[in-house]
CSV table of C-alpha atoms in Angstrom, one decimal:
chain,number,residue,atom,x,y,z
A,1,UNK,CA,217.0,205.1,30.9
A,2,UNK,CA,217.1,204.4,34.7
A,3,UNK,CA,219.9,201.7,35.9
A,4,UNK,CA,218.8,199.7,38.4
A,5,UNK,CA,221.6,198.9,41.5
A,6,UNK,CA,219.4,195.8,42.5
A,7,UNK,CA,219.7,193.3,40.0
A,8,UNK,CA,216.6,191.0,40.2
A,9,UNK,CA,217.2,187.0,40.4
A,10,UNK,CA,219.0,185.7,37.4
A,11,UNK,CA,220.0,182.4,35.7
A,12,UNK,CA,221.5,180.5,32.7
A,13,UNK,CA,218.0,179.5,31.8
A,14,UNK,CA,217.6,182.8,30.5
A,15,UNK,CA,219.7,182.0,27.8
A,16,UNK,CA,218.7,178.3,27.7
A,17,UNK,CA,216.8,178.8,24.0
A,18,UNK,CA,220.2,180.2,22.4
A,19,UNK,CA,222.7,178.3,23.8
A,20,UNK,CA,223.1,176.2,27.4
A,21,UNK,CA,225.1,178.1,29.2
A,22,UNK,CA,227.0,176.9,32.7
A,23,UNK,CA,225.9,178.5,35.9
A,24,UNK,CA,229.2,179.2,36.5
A,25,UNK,CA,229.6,180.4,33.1
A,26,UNK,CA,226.7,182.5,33.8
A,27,UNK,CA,227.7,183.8,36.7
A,28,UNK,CA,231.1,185.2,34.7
A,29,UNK,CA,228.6,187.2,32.5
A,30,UNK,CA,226.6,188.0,35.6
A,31,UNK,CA,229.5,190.1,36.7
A,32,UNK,CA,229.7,192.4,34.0
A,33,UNK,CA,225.2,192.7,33.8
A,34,UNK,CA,223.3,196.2,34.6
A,35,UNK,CA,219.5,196.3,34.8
A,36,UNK,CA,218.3,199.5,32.8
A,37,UNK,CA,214.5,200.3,33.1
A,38,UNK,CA,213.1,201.9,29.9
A,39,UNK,CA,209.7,203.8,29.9
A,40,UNK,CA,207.0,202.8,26.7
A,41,UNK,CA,208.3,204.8,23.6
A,42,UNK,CA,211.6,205.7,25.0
A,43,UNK,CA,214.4,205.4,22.7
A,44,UNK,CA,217.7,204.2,24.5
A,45,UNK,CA,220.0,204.0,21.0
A,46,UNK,CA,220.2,206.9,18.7
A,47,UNK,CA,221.4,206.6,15.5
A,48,UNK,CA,224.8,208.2,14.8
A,49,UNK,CA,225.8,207.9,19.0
A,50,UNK,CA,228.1,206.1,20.3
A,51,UNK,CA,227.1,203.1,21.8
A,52,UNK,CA,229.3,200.2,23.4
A,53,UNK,CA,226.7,198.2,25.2
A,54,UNK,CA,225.0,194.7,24.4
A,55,UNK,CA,221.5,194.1,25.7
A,56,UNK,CA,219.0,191.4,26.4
A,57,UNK,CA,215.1,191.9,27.0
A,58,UNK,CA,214.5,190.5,30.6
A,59,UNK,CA,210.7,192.2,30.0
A,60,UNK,CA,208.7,194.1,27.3
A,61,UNK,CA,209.0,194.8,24.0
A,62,UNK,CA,211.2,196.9,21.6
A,63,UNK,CA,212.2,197.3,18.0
A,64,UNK,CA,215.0,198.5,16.0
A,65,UNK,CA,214.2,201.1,12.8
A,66,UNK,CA,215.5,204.0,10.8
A,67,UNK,CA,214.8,207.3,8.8
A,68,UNK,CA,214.1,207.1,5.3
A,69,UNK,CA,215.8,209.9,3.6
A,70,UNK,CA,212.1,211.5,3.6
A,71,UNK,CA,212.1,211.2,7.4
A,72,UNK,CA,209.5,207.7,7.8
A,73,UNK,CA,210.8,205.1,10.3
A,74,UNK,CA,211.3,202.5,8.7
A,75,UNK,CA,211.0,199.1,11.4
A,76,UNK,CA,213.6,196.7,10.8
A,77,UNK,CA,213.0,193.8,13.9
A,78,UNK,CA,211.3,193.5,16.6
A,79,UNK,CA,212.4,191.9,20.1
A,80,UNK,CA,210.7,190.3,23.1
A,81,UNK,CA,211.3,188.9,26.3
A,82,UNK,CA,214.7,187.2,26.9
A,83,UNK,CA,216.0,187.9,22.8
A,84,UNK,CA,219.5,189.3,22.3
A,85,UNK,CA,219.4,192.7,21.1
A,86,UNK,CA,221.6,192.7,17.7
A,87,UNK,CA,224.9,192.4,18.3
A,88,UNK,CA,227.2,195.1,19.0
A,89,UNK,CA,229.9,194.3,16.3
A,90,UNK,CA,226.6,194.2,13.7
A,91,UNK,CA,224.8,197.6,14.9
A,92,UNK,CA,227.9,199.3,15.1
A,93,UNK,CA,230.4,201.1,12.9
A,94,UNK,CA,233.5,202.5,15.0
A,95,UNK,CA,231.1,202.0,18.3
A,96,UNK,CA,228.6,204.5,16.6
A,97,UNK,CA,224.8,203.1,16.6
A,98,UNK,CA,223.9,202.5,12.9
A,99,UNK,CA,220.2,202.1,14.2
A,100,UNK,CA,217.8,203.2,16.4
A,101,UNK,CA,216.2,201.3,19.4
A,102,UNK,CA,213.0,201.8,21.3
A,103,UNK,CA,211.2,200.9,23.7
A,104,UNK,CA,207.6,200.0,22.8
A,105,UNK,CA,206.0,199.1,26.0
A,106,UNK,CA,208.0,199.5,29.7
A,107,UNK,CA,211.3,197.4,29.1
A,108,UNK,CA,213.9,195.8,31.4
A,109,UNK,CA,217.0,195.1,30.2
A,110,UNK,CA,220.3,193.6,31.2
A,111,UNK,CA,223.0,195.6,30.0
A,112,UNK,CA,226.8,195.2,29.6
A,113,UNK,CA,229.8,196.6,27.9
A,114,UNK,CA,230.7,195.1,24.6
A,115,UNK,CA,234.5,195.1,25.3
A,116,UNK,CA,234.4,193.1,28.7
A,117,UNK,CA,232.1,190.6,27.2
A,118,UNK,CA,234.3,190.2,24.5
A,119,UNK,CA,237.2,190.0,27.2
A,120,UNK,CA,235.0,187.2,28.6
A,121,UNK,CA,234.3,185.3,25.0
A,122,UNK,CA,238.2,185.1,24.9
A,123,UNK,CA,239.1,183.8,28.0
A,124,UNK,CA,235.8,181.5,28.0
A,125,UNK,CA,235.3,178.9,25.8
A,126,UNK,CA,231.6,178.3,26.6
A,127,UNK,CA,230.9,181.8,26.7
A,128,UNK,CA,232.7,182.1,23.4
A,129,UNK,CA,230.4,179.6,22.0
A,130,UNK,CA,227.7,181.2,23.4
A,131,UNK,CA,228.3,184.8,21.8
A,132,UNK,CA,229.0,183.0,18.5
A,133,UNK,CA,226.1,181.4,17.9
A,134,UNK,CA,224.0,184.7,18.9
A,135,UNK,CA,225.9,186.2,16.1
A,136,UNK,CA,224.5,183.6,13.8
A,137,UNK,CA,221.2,183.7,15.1
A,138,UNK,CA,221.2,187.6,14.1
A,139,UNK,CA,222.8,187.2,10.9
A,140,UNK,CA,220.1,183.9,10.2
A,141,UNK,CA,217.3,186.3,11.1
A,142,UNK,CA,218.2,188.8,8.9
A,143,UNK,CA,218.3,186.5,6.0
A,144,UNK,CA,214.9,184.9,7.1
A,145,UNK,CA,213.5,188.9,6.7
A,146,UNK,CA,215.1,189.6,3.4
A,147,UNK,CA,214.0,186.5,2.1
A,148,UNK,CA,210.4,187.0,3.4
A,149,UNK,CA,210.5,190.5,1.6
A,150,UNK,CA,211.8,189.0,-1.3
A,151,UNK,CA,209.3,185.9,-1.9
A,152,UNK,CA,206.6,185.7,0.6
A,153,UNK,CA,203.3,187.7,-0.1
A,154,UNK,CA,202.1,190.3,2.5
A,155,UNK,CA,199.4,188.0,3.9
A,156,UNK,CA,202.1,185.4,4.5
A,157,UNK,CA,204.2,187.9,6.1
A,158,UNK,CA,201.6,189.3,8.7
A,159,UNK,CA,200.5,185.8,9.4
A,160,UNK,CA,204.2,185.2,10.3
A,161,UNK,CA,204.5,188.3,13.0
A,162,UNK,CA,201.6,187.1,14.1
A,163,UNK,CA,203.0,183.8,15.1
A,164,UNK,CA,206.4,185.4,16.8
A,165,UNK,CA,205.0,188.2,18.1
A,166,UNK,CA,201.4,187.9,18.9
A,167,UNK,CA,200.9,190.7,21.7
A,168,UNK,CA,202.3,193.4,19.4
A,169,UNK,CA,199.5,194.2,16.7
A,170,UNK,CA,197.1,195.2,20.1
A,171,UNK,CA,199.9,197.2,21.9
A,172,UNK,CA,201.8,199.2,19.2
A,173,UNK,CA,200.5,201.4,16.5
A,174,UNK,CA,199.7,199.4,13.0
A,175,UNK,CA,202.1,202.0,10.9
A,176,UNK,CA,204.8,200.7,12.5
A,177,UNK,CA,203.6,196.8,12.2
A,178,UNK,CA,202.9,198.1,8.4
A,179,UNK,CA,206.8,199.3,8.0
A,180,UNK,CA,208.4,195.9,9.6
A,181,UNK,CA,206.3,194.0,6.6
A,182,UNK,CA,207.1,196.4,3.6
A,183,UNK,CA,203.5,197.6,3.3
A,184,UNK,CA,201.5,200.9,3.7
A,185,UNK,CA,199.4,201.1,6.8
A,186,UNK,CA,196.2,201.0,4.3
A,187,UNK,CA,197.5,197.3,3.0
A,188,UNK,CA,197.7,196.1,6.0
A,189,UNK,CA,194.5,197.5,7.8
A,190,UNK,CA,192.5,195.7,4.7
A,191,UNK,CA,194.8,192.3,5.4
A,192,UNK,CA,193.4,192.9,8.5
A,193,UNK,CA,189.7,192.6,7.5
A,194,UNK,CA,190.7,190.2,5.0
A,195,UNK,CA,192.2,187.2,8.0
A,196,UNK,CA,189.6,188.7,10.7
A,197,UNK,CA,187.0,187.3,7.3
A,198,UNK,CA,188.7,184.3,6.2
């Protein structure tokens, strides 16, 4: 991971599709912000590390997964371009990374220490606001997957990662597409030829 010391030009709009943030609001959070530059495949949280940072995707892609106990990643979510990376406080267990994160194309990122953003969500009404409902975004999203798992058939399910991330199937490789829908990679390269047909 290679911090940046020049930060490129930033504003609330950034944020505008989670929550309207002031620009003086903004510019509080702005205070605490580090641009990281990640290389394609790099992974910038390990599993089992500490870790004390929140992040947001200013460019690029990258995904969250895990080790089954027979050593497969396992993809859990993917993340694009201005998303909040899940929340500290969720990833975390005594600031140790639960999950792993990595970058799947080149990736810019705003980083910024969990402790003086939560400094900031106390003293800042709006920005308090702002960090709760990213916390029910993540928490909604997770629900969205398991229910998807749960009731929605496979077809359904690449249709929908299709619609939210339609760059990735073209970039990434299909096992790890295959993982994030709870498929094996030969289910999904015949769904594949099944919606290329249909």
């Amino acid at each position: 991971m290679k911090k940046s010391s020049l930060k490129p030009e930033l504003s609330a709009d950034i944020f505008k599709h989670i929550y309207p943030l002031s620009q003086s609001s903004f510019k509080q959070m702005e205070n605490i912000f580090e641009v990281s530059k990640i290389e394609k495949n790099e992974l910038f949280v390990h599993a089992g590390q500490k870790n004390q940072s929140e992040y947001v995707i200013l460019q690029g892609y990258c995904r969250s997964f895990l080790l089954s106990p027979d050593g497969e990643e396992i993809t859990l979510a993917f993340y694009k371009q201005h998303d909040v990376i899940s929340p500290h406080i969720i990833r975390t267990k005594n600031n140790v990374s639960l999950l792993n994160f990595q970058a799947l194309t080149e990736l810019e990122l705003i980083q910024f220490d969990s402790e003086k953003f939560l400094s900031l969500m106390i003293s800042n009404l709006e920005i308090r606001d702002f960090g709760n409902t990213i916390l029910k975004n993540e928490l909604f999203r997770k629900t969205e997957k398991e229910i998807a798992l749960a009731s929605h058939t496979a077809k359904e399910r690449l249709i929908r990662f299709r619609e939210e991330f339609a760059m990735l199937e073209n970039l990434i490789p299909h096992p790890i597409i295959a993982s994030y829908l709870g498929i094996t990679n030969v289910s999904l390269s015949r769904l594949r030829a099944d919606t290329k047909n249909s």
